[in-house]
Tab-separated table of N, CA and C in Angstrom:
chain	number	residue	atom	x	y	z
U	26	GLY	N	-7.992	-4.383	6.823
U	26	GLY	CA	-9.328	-4.114	7.356
U	26	GLY	C	-10.442	-5.022	7.499
U	27	ASN	N	-11.650	-4.634	7.840
U	27	ASN	CA	-12.665	-5.171	7.393
U	27	ASN	C	-13.348	-4.478	6.185
U	28	ARG	N	-13.818	-5.283	5.649
U	28	ARG	CA	-14.777	-5.133	3.907
U	28	ARG	C	-16.384	-5.359	4.112
U	29	GLU	N	-16.952	-4.555	3.600
U	29	GLU	CA	-18.325	-4.814	3.571
U	29	GLU	C	-19.044	-4.295	2.368
U	30	GLU	N	-19.669	-4.955	1.831
U	30	GLU	CA	-20.365	-4.608	0.377
U	30	GLU	C	-21.456	-3.475	0.731
U	31	ILE	N	-21.279	-2.167	-0.254
U	31	ILE	CA	-21.963	-1.387	-0.129
U	31	ILE	C	-23.062	-1.540	-1.250
U	32	GLN	N	-24.544	-1.437	-0.634
U	32	GLN	CA	-25.538	-1.919	-1.346
U	32	GLN	C	-26.097	-0.331	-2.223
U	33	THR	N	-26.231	-0.849	-3.646
U	33	THR	CA	-26.417	0.272	-4.489
U	33	THR	C	-27.508	-0.155	-5.359
U	34	ASN	N	-28.459	0.530	-5.869
U	34	ASN	CA	-29.990	0.654	-6.612
U	34	ASN	C	-29.399	0.174	-7.843
U	35	ILE	N	-28.365	0.476	-8.357
U	35	ILE	CA	-27.982	-0.037	-10.195
U	35	ILE	C	-26.841	-1.069	-9.810
U	36	ASP	N	-26.470	-1.617	-10.612
U	36	ASP	CA	-25.259	-2.617	-10.797
U	36	ASP	C	-24.045	-2.290	-11.870
U	37	ILE	N	-24.539	-0.972	-12.728
U	37	ILE	CA	-23.389	-0.649	-13.422
U	37	ILE	C	-23.041	1.046	-13.602
U	38	GLY	N	-22.028	1.464	-13.401
U	38	GLY	CA	-21.791	2.922	-13.260
U	38	GLY	C	-21.998	3.187	-11.794
U	39	ILE	N	-21.529	2.226	-11.235
U	39	ILE	CA	-21.732	2.734	-9.386
U	39	ILE	C	-20.871	3.436	-8.653
U	40	ALA	N	-19.820	4.019	-9.262
U	40	ALA	CA	-18.663	4.585	-8.676
U	40	ALA	C	-19.167	5.844	-7.582
U	41	SER	N	-19.972	6.947	-8.298
U	41	SER	CA	-20.376	7.779	-7.382
U	41	SER	C	-21.166	7.727	-6.417
U	42	GLU	N	-22.018	7.064	-6.771
U	42	GLU	CA	-23.071	6.123	-5.492
U	42	GLU	C	-22.345	5.788	-4.504
U	43	CYS	N	-21.276	4.745	-4.809
U	43	CYS	CA	-20.428	3.811	-3.732
U	43	CYS	C	-19.754	4.901	-2.821
U	44	LEU	N	-19.221	5.749	-3.623
U	44	LEU	CA	-18.363	6.952	-3.168
U	44	LEU	C	-19.093	7.992	-1.966
U	45	SER	N	-20.483	8.204	-2.629
U	45	SER	CA	-21.118	8.873	-1.676
U	45	SER	C	-21.704	8.167	-0.261
U	46	GLN	N	-21.819	7.136	-0.535
U	46	GLN	CA	-22.381	6.072	0.577
U	46	GLN	C	-20.980	6.045	1.518
U	47	CYS	N	-20.001	5.888	0.899
U	47	CYS	CA	-18.802	5.945	1.877
U	47	CYS	C	-18.271	7.220	2.600
U	48	THR	N	-18.752	8.117	2.009
U	48	THR	CA	-18.811	9.408	2.599
U	48	THR	C	-19.840	9.622	3.736
U	49	GLY	N	-20.754	9.011	3.838
U	49	GLY	CA	-21.818	8.836	4.632
U	49	GLY	C	-21.460	7.948	5.884
U	50	LEU	N	-20.736	6.971	5.764
U	50	LEU	CA	-19.947	6.153	6.920
U	50	LEU	C	-18.803	6.897	7.614
U	51	ALA	N	-18.662	7.906	7.155
U	51	ALA	CA	-17.337	8.872	8.119
U	51	ALA	C	-16.175	7.960	7.992
U	52	GLU	N	-15.485	7.552	9.574
U	52	GLU	CA	-14.593	7.022	9.803
U	52	GLU	C	-14.780	5.287	9.600
U	53	GLU	N	-15.990	4.899	9.457
U	53	GLU	CA	-16.187	3.728	9.243
U	53	GLU	C	-15.629	2.976	7.653
U	54	CYS	N	-15.621	4.068	6.821
U	54	CYS	CA	-15.207	3.845	5.449
U	54	CYS	C	-14.005	4.802	4.778
U	55	LEU	N	-12.818	4.308	5.026
U	55	LEU	CA	-11.729	5.016	4.623
U	55	LEU	C	-11.450	4.839	3.215
U	56	ALA	N	-11.754	3.702	2.632
U	56	ALA	CA	-11.505	3.261	1.109
U	56	ALA	C	-12.868	2.805	0.643
U	57	VAL	N	-12.858	2.404	-0.648
U	57	VAL	CA	-13.672	1.577	-1.263
U	57	VAL	C	-13.301	0.790	-2.441
U	58	THR	N	-13.454	-0.470	-2.741
U	58	THR	CA	-12.755	-1.075	-3.993
U	58	THR	C	-14.106	-1.126	-4.523
U	59	LEU	N	-13.968	-1.111	-6.101
U	59	LEU	CA	-15.020	-1.299	-7.300
U	59	LEU	C	-14.698	-2.514	-7.911
U	60	GLN	N	-15.577	-3.663	-8.053
U	60	GLN	CA	-15.000	-4.675	-8.746
U	60	GLN	C	-15.876	-4.859	-9.988
U	61	ASN	N	-15.115	-5.340	-11.128
U	61	ASN	CA	-16.149	-5.337	-12.426
U	61	ASN	C	-16.055	-6.616	-12.448
U	62	GLU	N	-17.292	-7.240	-12.741
U	62	GLU	CA	-17.604	-8.680	-12.920
U	62	GLU	C	-18.125	-8.992	-14.153
U	63	ARG	N	-18.405	-10.278	-14.401
U	63	ARG	CA	-19.086	-10.562	-15.701
U	63	ARG	C	-20.157	-10.067	-15.923
U	64	GLY	N	-20.699	-9.498	-17.248
U	64	GLY	CA	-21.558	-9.308	-17.869
U	64	GLY	C	-21.427	-7.567	-17.741
U	65	GLY	N	-20.653	-6.897	-17.322
U	65	GLY	CA	-20.630	-5.565	-16.907
U	65	GLY	C	-21.081	-5.085	-15.562
U	66	ARG	N	-21.566	-5.913	-14.867
U	66	ARG	CA	-21.842	-5.891	-13.623
U	66	ARG	C	-20.932	-5.430	-12.676
U	67	GLN	N	-21.084	-4.407	-11.426
U	67	GLN	CA	-20.208	-3.956	-10.661
U	67	GLN	C	-20.916	-4.417	-9.311
U	68	ARG	N	-19.614	-4.460	-8.372
U	68	ARG	CA	-20.071	-4.340	-6.868
U	68	ARG	C	-18.868	-3.452	-5.978
U	69	CYS	N	-19.444	-2.662	-5.236
U	69	CYS	CA	-18.506	-2.227	-4.484
U	69	CYS	C	-18.317	-2.593	-2.959
U	70	PHE	N	-17.116	-2.323	-2.204
U	70	PHE	CA	-17.193	-2.466	-0.994
U	70	PHE	C	-16.427	-1.742	-0.125
U	71	SER	N	-16.951	-1.097	1.019
U	71	SER	CA	-16.108	-0.195	1.915
U	71	SER	C	-15.300	-1.056	2.651
U	72	ILE	N	-14.006	-0.271	3.022
U	72	ILE	CA	-13.169	-0.846	3.787
U	72	ILE	C	-12.615	0.151	4.867
U	73	ASP	N	-12.611	-0.221	6.209
U	73	ASP	CA	-12.734	0.612	7.477
U	73	ASP	C	-10.929	1.045	7.723
U	74	THR	N	-10.056	1.009	6.445
U	74	THR	CA	-8.912	1.367	6.754
U	74	THR	C	-8.421	1.809	5.362
U	75	SER	N	-6.976	2.442	5.032
U	75	SER	CA	-6.822	2.719	3.828
U	75	SER	C	-5.295	2.543	3.436
U	76	ALA	N	-4.831	2.382	2.626
U	76	ALA	CA	-3.322	2.512	2.191
U	76	ALA	C	-2.667	3.847	2.969
U	77	GLY	N	-3.009	4.958	2.934
U	77	GLY	CA	-2.594	5.874	3.411
U	77	GLY	C	-2.551	5.926	4.613
U	78	VAL	N	-3.548	5.462	5.433
U	78	VAL	CA	-3.501	5.238	6.953
U	78	VAL	C	-2.227	4.382	7.168
U	79	ASP	N	-2.183	2.951	6.314
U	79	ASP	CA	-1.365	1.880	7.156
U	79	ASP	C	-0.242	2.274	6.294
U	80	GLN	N	0.325	3.451	5.766
U	80	GLN	CA	1.414	4.067	4.760
U	80	GLN	C	2.072	2.690	3.937
U	81	THR	N	1.050	1.980	2.998
U	81	THR	CA	1.363	1.364	1.853
U	81	THR	C	0.858	1.667	0.900
U	82	ASP	N	1.229	0.699	-0.550
U	82	ASP	CA	0.579	0.947	-1.631
U	82	ASP	C	-0.582	-0.237	-1.728
U	83	PRO	N	-1.595	0.365	-2.290
U	83	PRO	CA	-2.654	-0.739	-2.606
U	83	PRO	C	-2.088	-1.811	-3.359
U	84	ASP	N	-2.797	-2.973	-3.367
U	84	ASP	CA	-2.585	-4.050	-4.363
U	84	ASP	C	-2.994	-3.629	-5.574
U	85	SER	N	-2.561	-4.041	-6.677
U	85	SER	CA	-3.385	-4.191	-7.798
U	85	SER	C	-3.757	-5.475	-8.040
U	86	SER	N	-4.857	-5.429	-8.777
U	86	SER	CA	-5.931	-6.678	-9.097
U	86	SER	C	-6.576	-6.237	-10.191
U	87	THR	N	-6.492	-7.098	-11.305
U	87	THR	CA	-7.259	-7.161	-12.433
U	87	THR	C	-8.732	-6.822	-12.315
U	88	GLY	N	-9.505	-5.876	-12.952
U	88	GLY	CA	-11.152	-5.710	-12.717
U	88	GLY	C	-11.265	-5.120	-11.548
U	89	VAL	N	-10.205	-4.491	-10.351
U	89	VAL	CA	-10.538	-3.594	-9.112
U	89	VAL	C	-10.261	-2.186	-9.599
U	90	THR	N	-10.751	-1.379	-9.032
U	90	THR	CA	-10.411	0.075	-8.765
U	90	THR	C	-10.316	0.700	-7.329
U	91	TYR	N	-9.239	0.948	-6.770
U	91	TYR	CA	-9.335	1.412	-5.228
U	91	TYR	C	-9.514	2.872	-5.483
U	92	PHE	N	-10.268	2.996	-4.080
U	92	PHE	CA	-10.598	4.781	-4.118
U	92	PHE	C	-10.454	4.794	-2.798
U	93	GLU	N	-9.633	5.936	-2.217
U	93	GLU	CA	-9.336	6.363	-0.791
U	93	GLU	C	-9.940	7.676	-0.524
U	94	LYS	N	-10.291	7.955	0.825
U	94	LYS	CA	-10.575	9.055	1.214
U	94	LYS	C	-8.805	9.884	1.637
U	95	ILE	N	-9.054	10.988	0.805
U	95	ILE	CA	-7.846	12.123	1.449
U	95	ILE	C	-8.332	13.222	2.008
U	96	CYS	N	-7.435	13.893	2.732
U	96	CYS	CA	-7.892	15.196	3.337
U	96	CYS	C	-7.223	16.170	2.458
U	97	SER	N	-7.943	17.165	2.431
U	97	SER	CA	-7.356	18.120	1.392
U	97	SER	C	-8.051	19.817	1.481
U	98	SER	N	-7.680	20.859	1.439
U	98	SER	CA	-7.905	22.027	1.927
U	98	SER	C	-9.100	22.576	0.922
U	99	ARG	N	-9.378	21.641	-0.154
U	99	ARG	CA	-9.954	22.228	-1.359
U	99	ARG	C	-10.968	21.301	-1.731
U	100	VAL	N	-12.241	21.569	-2.096
U	100	VAL	CA	-13.276	20.732	-2.666
U	100	VAL	C	-13.641	20.519	-3.979
U	101	CYS	N	-13.551	19.681	-4.628
U	101	CYS	CA	-13.685	19.767	-6.043
U	101	CYS	C	-15.235	19.257	-6.388
U	102	ASP	N	-15.680	19.410	-7.388
U	102	ASP	CA	-16.906	19.178	-8.411
U	102	ASP	C	-16.653	17.904	-8.765
U	103	LYS	N	-16.070	16.757	-8.107
U	103	LYS	CA	-16.141	15.577	-8.824
U	103	LYS	C	-16.544	14.536	-7.480
U	104	ALA	N	-16.534	13.168	-8.077
U	104	ALA	CA	-16.464	12.435	-6.976
U	104	ALA	C	-15.231	11.722	-6.324
U	105	TRP	N	-14.062	12.070	-7.240
U	105	TRP	CA	-12.495	12.128	-6.823
U	105	TRP	C	-11.850	13.174	-7.339
U	106	SER	N	-11.039	13.294	-6.766
U	106	SER	CA	-10.148	14.285	-7.177
U	106	SER	C	-8.425	13.805	-7.868
U	107	PHE	N	-7.966	12.863	-7.420
U	107	PHE	CA	-7.040	12.264	-7.883
U	107	PHE	C	-7.007	10.686	-8.342
U	108	THR	N	-6.428	10.555	-9.770
U	108	THR	CA	-5.978	9.196	-10.240
U	108	THR	C	-4.723	8.895	-10.027
U	109	ARG	N	-4.263	7.821	-9.274
U	109	ARG	CA	-3.020	7.242	-9.384
U	109	ARG	C	-2.738	5.866	-9.220
U	110	VAL	N	-1.695	5.453	-10.086
U	110	VAL	CA	-1.555	4.355	-10.498
U	110	VAL	C	-0.119	4.064	-10.187
U	111	PRO	N	-0.280	2.988	-9.117
U	111	PRO	CA	1.025	2.540	-8.467
U	111	PRO	C	1.722	2.019	-9.506
U	112	GLN	N	3.365	2.189	-9.216
U	112	GLN	CA	4.220	1.503	-10.037
U	112	GLN	C	4.497	2.141	-11.910
U	113	TYR	N	3.745	3.070	-11.678
U	113	TYR	CA	3.494	3.837	-13.100
U	113	TYR	C	4.196	5.035	-13.113
U	114	GLU	N	5.086	5.521	-14.050
U	114	GLU	CA	5.553	6.943	-14.095
U	114	GLU	C	4.820	7.565	-15.557
U	115	PHE	N	4.409	8.908	-15.052
U	115	PHE	CA	4.171	9.755	-16.326
U	115	PHE	C	5.504	10.179	-17.084
U	116	VAL	N	4.820	9.718	-18.492
U	116	VAL	CA	6.223	10.104	-19.514
U	116	VAL	C	5.002	11.431	-20.390
U	117	GLY	N	6.316	12.443	-20.523
U	117	GLY	CA	5.835	13.231	-21.049
U	117	GLY	C	6.492	14.708	-20.902
U	118	ILE	N	6.150	15.819	-21.598
U	118	ILE	CA	6.377	17.067	-21.327
U	118	ILE	C	5.673	17.589	-19.837
U	119	ALA	N	6.048	17.744	-18.820
U	119	ALA	CA	5.494	18.244	-17.627
U	119	ALA	C	4.954	19.793	-17.914
U	120	ASN	N	3.730	20.331	-17.717
U	120	ASN	CA	3.478	21.666	-17.499
U	120	ASN	C	4.260	22.457	-16.281
U	121	GLU	N	4.402	21.693	-15.464
U	121	GLU	CA	5.234	22.471	-14.449
U	121	GLU	C	5.925	21.460	-13.457
U	122	GLU	N	7.139	21.795	-12.888
U	122	GLU	CA	7.815	20.819	-11.985
U	122	GLU	C	8.190	21.961	-10.982
U	123	VAL	N	8.033	21.321	-9.770
U	123	VAL	CA	8.074	21.650	-8.307
U	123	VAL	C	8.976	21.248	-7.309
U	124	ARG	N	10.143	21.452	-7.037
U	124	ARG	CA	10.980	20.818	-6.394
U	124	ARG	C	11.013	20.953	-4.764
U	125	ASP	N	11.375	19.921	-3.878
U	125	ASP	CA	11.033	20.006	-2.385
U	125	ASP	C	9.802	19.929	-1.871
U	126	VAL	N	9.025	19.228	-2.405
U	126	VAL	CA	7.544	19.060	-1.926
U	126	VAL	C	7.973	18.026	-0.831
U	127	GLN	N	7.272	18.437	0.147
U	127	GLN	CA	7.306	17.678	1.337
U	127	GLN	C	6.362	16.623	1.661
U	128	GLY	N	5.926	15.788	0.436
U	128	GLY	CA	5.460	14.746	0.724
U	128	GLY	C	3.942	14.682	-0.372
U	129	ILE	N	3.463	13.390	-0.269
U	129	ILE	CA	2.470	13.258	-1.561
U	129	ILE	C	0.939	14.356	-0.927
U	130	GLY	N	0.980	14.667	0.356
U	130	GLY	CA	-0.456	15.429	0.230
U	130	GLY	C	-0.011	16.856	0.234
U	131	ALA	N	1.281	17.686	0.296
U	131	ALA	CA	1.666	18.774	-0.301
U	131	ALA	C	1.527	18.829	-1.812
U	132	CYS	N	1.842	17.887	-2.446
U	132	CYS	CA	2.150	17.950	-3.635
U	132	CYS	C	0.554	17.718	-4.561
U	133	ARG	N	-0.443	16.685	-3.643
U	133	ARG	CA	-1.735	17.304	-3.893
U	133	ARG	C	-2.239	18.736	-3.809
U	134	GLU	N	-1.963	19.320	-2.755
U	134	GLU	CA	-2.553	20.561	-2.376
U	134	GLU	C	-1.999	21.693	-3.548
U	135	LEU	N	-0.562	21.186	-3.984
U	135	LEU	CA	-0.128	22.103	-5.083
U	135	LEU	C	-1.069	22.174	-6.097
U	136	CYS	N	-1.538	20.703	-6.983
U	136	CYS	CA	-2.099	20.454	-8.041
U	136	CYS	C	-3.523	21.142	-7.836
U	137	LEU	N	-4.183	21.097	-6.522
U	137	LEU	CA	-5.523	21.414	-6.376
U	137	LEU	C	-5.703	22.886	-6.428
U	138	ALA	N	-4.336	23.754	-6.245
U	138	ALA	CA	-4.354	25.192	-5.925
U	138	ALA	C	-3.888	26.030	-7.477
U	139	ALA	N	-3.389	25.035	-8.147
U	139	ALA	CA	-2.682	25.442	-9.771
U	139	ALA	C	-4.105	26.236	-10.455
U	140	LYS	N	-3.422	27.325	-10.909
U	140	LYS	CA	-4.885	27.949	-11.903
U	140	LYS	C	-4.229	27.736	-13.530
U	141	SER	N	-3.039	27.827	-13.580
U	141	SER	CA	-2.534	27.993	-14.930
U	141	SER	C	-2.930	26.786	-15.593
U	142	TYR	N	-3.374	25.742	-15.624
U	142	TYR	CA	-3.771	24.660	-16.447
U	142	TYR	C	-4.795	23.817	-15.642
U	143	VAL	N	-5.539	23.434	-16.798
U	143	VAL	CA	-6.644	22.347	-16.179
U	143	VAL	C	-6.373	20.738	-16.505
């Protein structure tokens, strides 16, 4: 997809501002990459497609964080709702297991609706 730099007023700690600007771009921005550079500076780029739309996994790259717009029935008071690390598996004791979930979107909805833990 097409990638365009998002200009910010600051150059460190810019994730929330980048995501907010992406939201304002509507369908022209379906994902954002945040690049960490020398000296702690950061730059971000809007992308007009996403791994979800393309049905692919994002490529991992050192120093780059990928944010993707998703649709959900709930709004959270955070700039992003989920953190996903491709090719990693959670190891530990699960608070809850739900079987036969019909895809990642349904899984996200169950997580957002959960009230028994934070």
